[in-house]
mmCIF file of C-alpha atoms in Angstrom:
data_model
loop_
_atom_site.group_PDB
_atom_site.id
_atom_site.type_symbol
_atom_site.label_atom_id
_atom_site.label_comp_id
_atom_site.label_asym_id
_atom_site.label_seq_id
_atom_site.Cartn_x
_atom_site.Cartn_y
_atom_site.Cartn_z
ATOM 1 C CA MET A 636 118.400 98.910 120.970
ATOM 2 C CA THR A 637 115.588 99.176 118.138
ATOM 3 C CA ASN A 638 116.413 101.567 115.577
ATOM 4 C CA VAL A 639 113.303 103.262 113.651
ATOM 5 C CA LEU A 640 113.756 104.782 110.537
ATOM 6 C CA ILE A 641 111.293 106.847 109.553
ATOM 7 C CA LEU A 642 111.322 108.661 106.215
ATOM 8 C CA ASN A 643 108.617 110.838 105.458
ATOM 9 C CA GLY A 644 108.076 111.787 101.821
ATOM 10 C CA SER A 645 105.459 114.567 101.893
ATOM 11 C CA PRO A 646 106.221 117.297 99.962
ATOM 12 C CA ARG A 647 104.762 118.893 103.191
ATOM 13 C CA GLY A 648 107.234 117.202 106.193
ATOM 14 C CA LYS A 649 106.806 117.851 109.014
ATOM 15 C CA ASP A 650 103.394 119.693 108.730
ATOM 16 C CA GLY A 651 101.387 117.165 106.715
ATOM 17 C CA ASN A 652 98.935 114.717 106.862
ATOM 18 C CA THR A 653 101.147 112.052 107.094
ATOM 19 C CA ALA A 654 102.712 113.283 109.378
ATOM 20 C CA LYS A 655 100.045 113.789 112.268
ATOM 21 C CA LEU A 656 99.409 110.250 111.905
ATOM 22 C CA VAL A 657 103.501 109.410 111.741
ATOM 23 C CA ASP A 658 103.018 111.208 115.404
ATOM 24 C CA ARG A 659 100.880 109.991 116.863
ATOM 25 C CA PHE A 660 102.593 105.803 115.491
ATOM 26 C CA VAL A 661 105.455 107.109 117.407
ATOM 27 C CA GLU A 662 104.111 108.185 120.788
ATOM 28 C CA GLY A 663 102.055 105.077 120.426
ATOM 29 C CA MET A 664 105.295 103.214 120.319
ATOM 30 C CA LYS A 665 107.202 105.096 123.009
ATOM 31 C CA LYS A 666 103.911 103.919 125.340
ATOM 32 C CA GLY A 667 104.738 100.579 124.528
ATOM 33 C CA GLY A 668 107.428 101.240 126.722
ATOM 34 C CA CYS A 669 110.480 99.452 124.557
ATOM 35 C CA ASP A 670 114.058 100.604 123.930
ATOM 36 C CA TYR A 671 113.590 102.381 120.599
ATOM 37 C CA SER A 672 115.218 104.759 118.657
ATOM 38 C CA PHE A 673 113.746 106.941 116.237
ATOM 39 C CA GLU A 674 115.491 108.755 113.730
ATOM 40 C CA HIS A 675 112.986 111.547 111.408
ATOM 41 C CA VAL A 676 114.018 111.704 107.638
ATOM 42 C CA PHE A 677 112.290 114.599 105.580
ATOM 43 C CA LEU A 678 113.270 113.491 102.619
ATOM 44 C CA LYS A 679 111.523 117.031 100.989
ATOM 45 C CA ASP A 680 115.071 118.945 102.881
ATOM 46 C CA LYS A 681 118.160 116.368 101.701
ATOM 47 C CA GLU A 682 119.799 117.085 98.831
ATOM 48 C CA ILE A 683 118.697 113.274 96.445
ATOM 49 C CA ASN A 684 119.690 113.246 92.883
ATOM 50 C CA SER A 685 117.549 111.174 90.923
ATOM 51 C CA CYS A 686 119.059 107.672 89.730
ATOM 52 C CA THR A 687 120.185 107.702 85.980
ATOM 53 C CA GLY A 688 120.524 103.994 86.175
ATOM 54 C CA CYS A 689 124.533 104.756 84.828
ATOM 55 C CA TYR A 690 125.210 101.519 86.955
ATOM 56 C CA SER A 691 128.311 102.507 88.232
ATOM 57 C CA CYS A 692 128.066 101.692 91.421
ATOM 58 C CA TRP A 693 127.500 98.076 90.557
ATOM 59 C CA LYS A 694 130.405 98.329 87.503
ATOM 60 C CA GLU A 695 133.550 101.595 88.304
ATOM 61 C CA THR A 696 132.594 101.884 92.199
ATOM 62 C CA PRO A 697 131.056 99.366 93.106
ATOM 63 C CA GLY A 698 129.381 100.278 96.653
ATOM 64 C CA GLU A 699 129.743 103.587 95.458
ATOM 65 C CA CYS A 700 127.902 105.791 93.596
ATOM 66 C CA VAL A 701 128.904 108.957 91.081
ATOM 67 C CA PHE A 702 126.847 110.997 93.082
ATOM 68 C CA ASP A 703 128.016 113.498 95.946
ATOM 69 C CA ASP A 704 124.662 114.052 97.956
ATOM 70 C CA ASP A 705 122.581 113.633 100.905
ATOM 71 C CA MET A 706 121.532 110.509 99.708
ATOM 72 C CA GLU A 707 125.924 109.109 101.525
ATOM 73 C CA ASP A 708 124.346 110.428 105.043
ATOM 74 C CA VAL A 709 120.376 108.525 104.506
ATOM 75 C CA LEU A 710 121.588 105.163 103.122
ATOM 76 C CA PRO A 711 124.233 103.866 106.233
ATOM 77 C CA LYS A 712 120.294 105.628 108.471
ATOM 78 C CA TYR A 713 118.777 102.662 105.645
ATOM 79 C CA ILE A 714 120.869 100.366 106.021
ATOM 80 C CA ASP A 715 121.701 100.043 110.214
ATOM 81 C CA ALA A 716 117.410 100.167 109.902
ATOM 82 C CA ASP A 717 115.411 97.594 112.250
ATOM 83 C CA LEU A 718 112.666 99.098 111.529
ATOM 84 C CA ILE A 719 111.394 101.566 108.663
ATOM 85 C CA ILE A 720 108.068 103.248 108.506
ATOM 86 C CA TRP A 721 107.325 104.984 105.370
ATOM 87 C CA ALA A 722 105.152 107.518 105.399
ATOM 88 C CA THR A 723 104.161 108.938 102.060
ATOM 89 C CA PRO A 724 100.424 110.576 100.770
ATOM 90 C CA LEU A 725 99.377 108.869 98.069
ATOM 91 C CA TYR A 726 100.380 110.615 95.110
ATOM 92 C CA HIS A 727 98.157 109.843 91.413
ATOM 93 C CA PHE A 728 97.742 106.211 93.304
ATOM 94 C CA GLY A 729 101.175 105.604 94.250
ATOM 95 C CA MET A 730 103.975 107.324 96.194
ATOM 96 C CA THR A 731 105.328 110.697 95.894
ATOM 97 C CA SER A 732 108.455 111.154 93.451
ATOM 98 C CA ILE A 733 110.937 111.944 96.778
ATOM 99 C CA MET A 734 110.077 109.505 97.984
ATOM 100 C CA LYS A 735 109.845 107.148 94.294
ATOM 101 C CA GLN A 736 113.588 109.262 94.800
ATOM 102 C CA PHE A 737 114.648 107.860 97.286
ATOM 103 C CA ILE A 738 114.189 104.408 96.910
ATOM 104 C CA GLU A 739 115.277 104.282 93.146
ATOM 105 C CA ARG A 740 119.575 105.333 94.590
ATOM 106 C CA THR A 741 119.006 101.849 97.243
ATOM 107 C CA LEU A 742 119.686 100.829 93.684
ATOM 108 C CA ILE A 743 123.212 100.611 95.553
ATOM 109 C CA VAL A 744 122.518 98.041 97.922
ATOM 110 C CA ASN A 745 122.210 95.408 95.273
ATOM 111 C CA LYS A 746 124.843 93.464 93.246
ATOM 112 C CA PRO A 747 124.367 93.361 89.868
ATOM 113 C CA LYS A 748 124.100 89.204 89.059
ATOM 114 C CA ILE A 749 120.682 87.873 88.934
ATOM 115 C CA ILE A 750 120.066 84.558 91.385
ATOM 116 C CA GLU A 751 117.600 82.111 92.113
ATOM 117 C CA VAL A 752 114.748 83.276 95.231
ATOM 118 C CA GLU A 753 111.888 81.485 96.496
ATOM 119 C CA ASP A 754 109.682 83.269 95.159
ATOM 120 C CA GLY A 755 111.663 83.814 91.508
ATOM 121 C CA TYR A 756 114.293 86.060 90.886
ATOM 122 C CA SER A 757 116.119 88.502 92.074
ATOM 123 C CA HIS A 758 119.643 90.184 93.133
ATOM 124 C CA PRO A 759 122.400 89.466 95.605
ATOM 125 C CA ARG A 760 122.435 92.353 98.443
ATOM 126 C CA ARG A 761 126.086 93.860 98.931
ATOM 127 C CA TYR A 762 125.276 94.515 102.696
ATOM 128 C CA ASP A 763 123.442 92.642 105.447
ATOM 129 C CA LEU A 764 119.544 94.718 105.673
ATOM 130 C CA GLY A 765 119.305 92.044 108.495
ATOM 131 C CA ASP A 766 115.501 91.078 109.156
ATOM 132 C CA LYS A 767 114.269 94.823 108.667
ATOM 133 C CA GLN A 768 110.611 95.644 110.011
ATOM 134 C CA ASN A 769 108.625 97.211 107.773
ATOM 135 C CA ILE A 770 105.520 99.946 108.144
ATOM 136 C CA LEU A 771 103.671 101.712 105.663
ATOM 137 C CA ILE A 772 101.337 104.928 106.779
ATOM 138 C CA SER A 773 99.408 107.061 104.032
ATOM 139 C CA THR A 774 96.591 109.370 102.894
ATOM 140 C CA CYS A 775 94.923 110.087 100.370
ATOM 141 C CA GLY A 776 91.969 112.331 98.972
ATOM 142 C CA PHE A 777 89.203 110.622 97.988
ATOM 143 C CA PRO A 778 87.250 108.909 100.191
ATOM 144 C CA GLU A 779 88.080 105.154 99.261
ATOM 145 C CA HIS A 780 90.557 102.975 100.595
ATOM 146 C CA SER A 781 90.776 100.838 96.805
ATOM 147 C CA ASN A 782 92.692 103.834 95.560
ATOM 148 C CA PHE A 783 95.675 102.055 98.158
ATOM 149 C CA GLU A 784 95.673 98.911 96.138
ATOM 150 C CA VAL A 785 98.783 99.909 94.187
ATOM 151 C CA LEU A 786 100.595 101.250 96.358
ATOM 152 C CA THR A 787 100.312 98.456 99.087
ATOM 153 C CA LYS A 788 101.874 96.397 96.158
ATOM 154 C CA GLN A 789 104.150 97.958 95.704
ATOM 155 C CA PHE A 790 105.209 98.164 99.595
ATOM 156 C CA GLU A 791 105.212 95.066 99.042
ATOM 157 C CA ARG A 792 107.725 94.421 96.310
ATOM 158 C CA ILE A 793 109.851 96.652 97.723
ATOM 159 C CA THR A 794 109.835 95.585 101.231
ATOM 160 C CA GLU A 795 110.251 91.220 100.391
ATOM 161 C CA GLY A 796 107.035 90.368 101.413
ATOM 162 C CA LYS A 797 108.225 92.127 105.044
ATOM 163 C CA LEU A 798 105.897 94.776 105.126
ATOM 164 C CA ASN A 799 104.738 93.682 108.728
ATOM 165 C CA GLU A 800 101.993 96.407 109.336
ATOM 166 C CA LYS A 801 99.639 99.982 107.274
ATOM 167 C CA ILE A 802 97.915 102.730 108.383
ATOM 168 C CA LEU A 803 96.534 104.090 105.060
ATOM 169 C CA SER A 804 93.719 106.700 105.914
ATOM 170 C CA VAL A 805 90.986 108.347 103.527
ATOM 171 C CA MET A 806 90.045 111.508 103.248
ATOM 172 C CA GLY A 807 93.474 113.050 104.889
ATOM 173 C CA GLU A 808 92.388 116.193 104.481
ATOM 174 C CA LEU A 809 90.679 116.170 107.856
ATOM 175 C CA LEU A 810 92.888 116.026 109.464
ATOM 176 C CA SER A 811 94.111 119.940 109.297
ATOM 177 C CA ILE A 812 91.276 120.845 109.450
ATOM 178 C CA GLU A 813 90.544 122.113 112.403
ATOM 179 C CA ILE A 814 87.232 122.737 112.355
ATOM 180 C CA MET A 815 87.356 118.750 112.331
ATOM 181 C CA ARG A 816 89.110 118.216 115.010
ATOM 182 C CA GLU A 817 87.461 116.265 117.484
ATOM 183 C CA GLU A 818 84.647 115.304 114.613
ATOM 184 C CA VAL A 819 88.185 112.664 113.233
ATOM 185 C CA GLY A 820 90.357 112.518 116.624
ATOM 186 C CA TRP A 821 88.644 108.858 117.187
ATOM 187 C CA TYR A 822 91.180 108.467 113.912
ATOM 188 C CA LEU A 823 94.614 109.763 115.721
ATOM 189 C CA GLU A 824 94.178 108.114 118.884
ATOM 190 C CA ALA A 825 93.839 104.719 116.778
ATOM 191 C CA ALA A 826 96.970 105.317 115.555
ATOM 192 C CA GLU A 827 98.878 105.960 118.508
ATOM 193 C CA LYS A 828 96.836 102.825 119.917
ATOM 194 C CA ALA A 829 98.670 100.732 116.985
ATOM 195 C CA GLY A 830 101.934 102.267 117.801
ATOM 196 C CA GLU A 831 101.681 100.822 121.179
ATOM 197 C CA GLU A 832 100.602 97.847 120.453
ATOM 198 C CA PHE A 833 102.963 97.031 117.922
ATOM 199 C CA ALA A 834 106.034 98.349 120.860
ATOM 200 C CA ILE A 835 104.512 95.528 122.807
ATOM 201 C CA GLU A 836 103.329 92.424 120.784
ATOM 202 C CA GLY A 837 104.888 93.321 116.995
ATOM 203 C CA SER A 838 101.137 94.029 115.461
ATOM 204 C CA PHE A 839 97.854 95.459 115.206
ATOM 205 C CA SER A 840 95.108 93.818 117.250
ATOM 206 C CA GLU A 841 92.390 92.982 115.098
ATOM 207 C CA GLU A 842 90.025 94.943 116.863
ATOM 208 C CA THR A 843 92.478 98.497 116.046
ATOM 209 C CA LYS A 844 92.978 96.887 112.456
ATOM 210 C CA GLU A 845 89.560 97.670 112.149
ATOM 211 C CA THR A 846 89.081 100.451 112.824
ATOM 212 C CA LEU A 847 91.691 102.310 111.182
ATOM 213 C CA GLY A 848 89.743 101.191 108.332
ATOM 214 C CA LYS A 849 87.040 102.939 108.903
ATOM 215 C CA LYS A 850 85.349 106.226 106.922
ATOM 216 C CA LEU A 851 86.274 109.121 109.059
ATOM 217 C CA ILE A 852 83.024 110.812 108.042
ATOM 218 C CA SER A 853 80.823 109.731 105.562
ATOM 219 C CA PRO A 854 81.634 110.109 101.331
ATOM 220 C CA GLU A 855 78.258 112.268 101.093
ATOM 221 C CA ASP A 856 79.487 114.385 103.712
ATOM 222 C CA TYR A 857 82.560 114.765 102.700
ATOM 223 C CA VAL A 858 82.909 115.170 99.025
ATOM 224 C CA GLU A 859 80.818 118.269 100.152
ATOM 225 C CA LEU A 860 82.845 119.593 101.657
ATOM 226 C CA ALA A 861 85.910 118.963 100.125
ATOM 227 C CA ASN A 862 84.064 120.682 96.899
ATOM 228 C CA ALA A 863 82.765 123.697 99.217
ATOM 229 C CA SER A 864 86.415 123.365 100.177
ATOM 230 C CA TRP A 865 88.094 124.295 96.470
ATOM 231 C CA GLU A 866 85.428 127.077 96.301
ATOM 232 C CA GLN A 867 86.962 128.359 99.058
ATOM 233 C CA GLY A 868 90.269 128.331 97.805
ATOM 234 C CA GLY A 869 91.685 124.997 98.448
ATOM 235 C CA PRO A 870 92.076 122.408 101.985
ATOM 236 C CA PRO A 871 94.797 123.639 103.886
ATOM 237 C CA ARG A 872 98.457 123.620 103.190
ATOM 238 C CA GLU A 873 99.681 121.324 105.780
#
């Protein structure tokens, strides 16, 4: 059985735009008919303290953090996962602080010494993380895909170059507007198709990648709609 860990870093949790994409992607994976076990972790609901850089997990108590919090429950899931779906909306051109907080606490999976690796230097692992697969799913409020550049590069580093696939949706707020359901439904269908393809082939088809790279509506129409929504109190808080 393949263990899939979904780490959702959205402050909106299961009601967020990013979660809508994740849900459709997972539906597609289930359609693929493979033997998967899914574990959803909404980080906003977890008590995870910020790493203080004390290095106790490296020195005084190797492999153990000074904090007694929910990381004790989430970390084993992270270590045991075969596939991790990193789900975070784009905040200030990067991941949310909730997601960053979790990632900083994974310092514990490393040992302190610096060793030479193929593309530079790193830390040796305390645990065998295996050959994990990684998928990044994110949404942003702007109409240009260039806003995801920093986020993508960061996850390529975090996953040590093993970011298998990604779904990066611009104009993400449209996914939560009821009257736009029919107009943007094709994108959610593409996310589901991507999940099915990944379950069967281990990757997205070029056709699906092209579809996922499209804008939901024209930038001009989106900007007009977005600005009008703020005049009326802002987009829906989902």
